[in-house]
Coordinates of C-alpha atoms in Angstrom, one line a residue:
M17 CA 8.0 14.2 13.1
F18 CA 8.2 12.3 9.5
T19 CA 6.9 13.4 6.0
K20 CA 6.9 12.0 2.7
P21 CA 9.6 15.5 1.0
E22 CA 8.5 16.9 -2.4
N23 CA 10.6 17.2 -5.7
I24 CA 13.3 14.2 -4.8
G25 CA 13.0 12.4 -7.8
S26 CA 12.7 8.6 -7.3
G27 CA 14.0 8.9 -4.0
S28 CA 17.1 10.2 -1.8
Y29 CA 19.5 8.7 0.5
A30 CA 20.3 12.1 1.9
E31 CA 20.9 12.1 5.8
F32 CA 19.2 15.3 6.0
I33 CA 16.7 17.3 3.8
A34 CA 15.0 20.4 3.7
V35 CA 11.1 20.2 4.0
Q36 CA 8.1 22.3 3.6
L37 CA 6.7 22.8 7.0
D38 CA 2.8 21.3 5.8
L39 CA 4.0 18.1 4.5
V40 CA 5.2 17.2 7.9
S41 CA 3.5 15.7 10.9
H42 CA 3.9 14.5 14.2
M43 CA 4.8 10.6 14.2
P44 CA 2.9 8.2 16.4
N45 CA 4.5 8.0 19.9
N46 CA 3.9 4.2 19.8
I47 CA 5.8 3.1 17.4
S48 CA 9.5 3.4 16.7
Y49 CA 11.7 5.7 14.3
E50 CA 12.4 2.7 12.2
E51 CA 8.6 2.2 11.7
A52 CA 7.7 5.4 11.6
A53 CA 10.1 5.7 8.3
S54 CA 8.2 2.8 6.8
I55 CA 5.1 4.5 7.0
P56 CA 4.9 8.0 4.7
L57 CA 5.6 6.3 0.9
A58 CA 3.6 3.2 1.3
G59 CA 0.9 4.7 3.3
L60 CA 0.1 7.6 1.3
T61 CA -0.1 5.4 -1.8
A62 CA -2.9 3.7 0.2
W63 CA -4.5 6.2 1.4
Q64 CA -5.0 8.2 -1.7
S65 CA -5.8 5.5 -3.8
L66 CA -8.6 4.1 -1.7
V67 CA -9.8 7.3 0.2
D68 CA -8.9 10.1 -2.2
Y69 CA -9.3 8.4 -5.7
A70 CA -11.8 5.2 -4.8
K71 CA -13.8 7.1 -2.0
I72 CA -14.3 3.6 0.1
K73 CA -17.0 3.8 2.4
E74 CA -18.0 1.2 5.1
N75 CA -19.6 -2.2 3.6
D76 CA -17.5 -1.5 0.4
R77 CA -16.1 -4.8 -1.4
V78 CA -12.2 -4.2 -1.9
F79 CA -10.1 -6.2 -3.8
I80 CA -6.3 -5.3 -3.0
H81 CA -3.2 -7.3 -5.3
A82 CA 0.0 -8.4 -3.3
G83 CA -1.4 -8.0 0.0
A84 CA 2.0 -8.7 1.5
G85 CA 4.0 -6.2 0.0
G86 CA 4.5 -2.4 1.2
V87 CA 1.2 -0.6 -0.1
G88 CA -0.7 -3.7 0.0
S89 CA -0.2 -4.3 3.8
L90 CA -1.0 -0.9 4.5
A91 CA -4.0 -0.9 2.2
I92 CA -5.6 -3.8 3.7
Q93 CA -5.6 -2.2 7.3
I94 CA -6.6 1.1 6.2
A95 CA -9.8 -0.5 4.5
K96 CA -10.8 -2.7 7.3
S97 CA -10.6 0.7 9.4
F98 CA -13.3 1.9 6.9
G99 CA -15.2 -1.4 7.8
A100 CA -14.8 -2.4 4.1
F101 CA -14.6 -6.5 3.2
V102 CA -11.0 -6.7 1.7
A103 CA -9.8 -9.9 -0.8
T104 CA -6.1 -10.2 -1.7
T105 CA -3.5 -12.2 -3.5
A106 CA -0.5 -13.5 -2.0
S107 CA 1.6 -16.9 -2.0
R108 CA 0.5 -19.3 1.0
K109 CA 3.1 -18.5 3.1
N110 CA 1.6 -15.2 3.8
K111 CA -2.2 -16.2 4.4
E112 CA -1.8 -16.4 8.3
F113 CA 0.0 -13.2 8.2
L114 CA -2.8 -11.8 6.1
Q115 CA -5.5 -12.9 8.0
S116 CA -4.0 -11.5 11.2
L117 CA -3.6 -7.8 9.5
G118 CA -7.8 -8.1 9.0
A119 CA -8.0 -9.8 5.4
D120 CA -10.9 -11.6 4.8
L121 CA -10.3 -13.7 2.2
V122 CA -6.8 -14.6 0.9
I123 CA -5.8 -15.8 -2.6
D124 CA -2.9 -18.3 -3.6
Y125 CA -1.6 -16.6 -6.7
K126 CA 0.4 -19.3 -7.1
K127 CA -2.4 -21.8 -7.2
D128 CA -5.5 -19.8 -8.0
K129 CA -7.4 -17.6 -10.4
F130 CA -8.4 -14.6 -8.7
E131 CA -10.9 -13.7 -11.9
E132 CA -12.7 -16.9 -11.6
L133 CA -13.1 -17.3 -7.7
V134 CA -14.6 -13.8 -7.0
S135 CA -16.6 -11.0 -8.4
D136 CA -18.6 -8.1 -7.4
F137 CA -16.0 -5.9 -6.2
D138 CA -16.5 -1.9 -5.7
I139 CA -12.6 -1.6 -5.8
V140 CA -9.7 -2.7 -7.0
L141 CA -6.1 -1.9 -6.0
D142 CA -3.9 -2.8 -8.7
T143 CA -0.3 -2.8 -7.7
I144 CA 1.1 -5.3 -10.4
G145 CA -0.1 -3.9 -13.6
G146 CA -0.3 -5.9 -17.3
E147 CA -2.3 -8.9 -17.3
V148 CA -3.3 -8.8 -13.6
Q149 CA -4.9 -5.7 -14.0
E150 CA -6.6 -6.5 -17.5
K151 CA -8.3 -9.3 -15.7
S152 CA -9.3 -7.4 -12.4
F153 CA -11.7 -5.5 -14.6
R154 CA -13.6 -8.6 -15.0
I155 CA -13.9 -8.5 -11.0
I156 CA -15.4 -5.2 -10.2
K157 CA -19.3 -4.5 -10.3
P158 CA -20.8 -1.8 -12.7
G159 CA -20.1 1.8 -10.8
G160 CA -16.8 0.3 -9.3
V161 CA -13.2 1.7 -9.2
L162 CA -9.8 0.5 -10.5
V163 CA -6.9 2.3 -9.3
S164 CA -3.4 1.4 -10.5
I165 CA -0.3 2.6 -8.8
V166 CA 1.9 0.8 -11.8
H167 CA 0.5 2.2 -14.9
E168 CA -2.1 3.8 -16.6
P169 CA -5.0 1.5 -17.0
L170 CA -4.8 -0.3 -20.7
Q171 CA -8.0 -0.2 -21.4
K172 CA -11.4 1.4 -20.2
V173 CA -14.3 -0.5 -19.5
E174 CA -17.5 1.5 -19.7
G175 CA -19.5 1.9 -16.1
I176 CA -15.9 1.7 -14.3
K177 CA -13.9 4.5 -13.2
S178 CA -10.2 3.6 -13.5
G179 CA -7.0 5.4 -13.2
F180 CA -3.2 5.7 -12.6
L181 CA -2.3 7.2 -9.1
W182 CA 1.1 8.5 -8.2
L183 CA 1.2 10.2 -4.5
K184 CA 1.2 13.6 -3.5
P185 CA 3.1 14.6 -0.1
N186 CA 0.3 15.8 2.1
G187 CA 1.0 16.1 5.9
K188 CA -2.8 16.1 7.0
Q189 CA -3.0 12.8 5.4
L190 CA 0.0 11.8 7.3
E191 CA -1.6 12.8 10.3
E192 CA -4.8 10.8 9.5
L193 CA -2.5 7.5 8.6
S194 CA -0.7 8.5 12.4
A195 CA -4.0 8.4 14.6
L196 CA -4.7 4.9 13.0
I197 CA -1.8 3.8 14.1
V198 CA -2.2 5.1 18.0
N199 CA -5.3 3.6 18.3
G200 CA -4.3 0.4 17.2
K201 CA -6.1 0.4 13.7
I202 CA -3.0 0.3 11.6
K203 CA 0.6 -1.3 12.5
P204 CA 3.5 -0.7 10.5
I205 CA 5.0 -3.7 8.8
I206 CA 8.7 -3.7 8.0
S207 CA 11.0 -6.9 6.6
K208 CA 14.4 -5.8 7.7
V209 CA 16.2 -3.1 8.5
V210 CA 19.8 -2.3 7.2
P211 CA 22.8 0.3 8.2
F212 CA 23.3 3.1 5.9
N213 CA 26.2 2.3 4.2
E214 CA 27.4 0.6 0.6
A215 CA 26.6 -2.7 2.1
G216 CA 23.3 -2.0 3.5
V217 CA 21.8 -0.3 1.1
R218 CA 23.0 -2.5 -1.9
E219 CA 21.4 -5.4 0.2
A220 CA 17.8 -3.7 0.3
H221 CA 18.2 -2.7 -3.4
I222 CA 18.4 -6.9 -3.9
L223 CA 15.7 -7.4 -1.6
S224 CA 13.2 -5.0 -3.0
E225 CA 14.1 -6.1 -6.8
G226 CA 12.9 -9.1 -5.6
Q227 CA 9.4 -8.6 -5.4
H228 CA 8.8 -11.0 -2.1
V229 CA 9.3 -8.6 0.5
R230 CA 6.9 -8.5 3.5
G231 CA 6.0 -4.9 4.3
K232 CA 8.7 -2.4 3.8
I233 CA 12.7 -2.1 4.0
V234 CA 14.0 0.5 6.3
V235 CA 17.8 2.2 6.1
K236 CA 18.9 3.6 9.4
V237 CA 21.6 6.1 10.6
E238 CA 23.7 5.1 13.2

């Protein structure tokens, strides 16, 4: 079983926790417990951003910022499972990795200005905010969507739907994600597994705060 619990604030390191039954789903039978643990938070965030808010459909042009991160790496795979064209930003070292996930175009954010290279996107998933979010409006076609998981949009642009999304725990959507994993449409991406002790948790936070983690960091109870 796996789940994203409700009402735990910004998170918890509890070994056991009470969870409502409707928020729980059977974990995919073709992945490890560590891989399963990496899915609910990032997976539900990506799913609800693209499917619930942006209403993604086949042949949509989707731009995902920071594709190598926990949300971005799953969002790329979800978007491809719907038959979308996917562009993303990342450092040069992550280009081949993101192409292996299905990204059609990878822009090196350290060298290139995405807003000068691309246009006419149906959906932008903003995982960075600030100036990057502001520039993202320039690449969206009329009738398109910008969804941010960082903060409320700093501006409103006529003809573009935009908003901030914070995930809601949802067992049914975990079932959807589980089916995609079982069918080989999505694979969990784990940067590192650390032990459930003071040193391990400290290491996880240091890595996370560096903001250059590929996929997710998992804390394992041993």
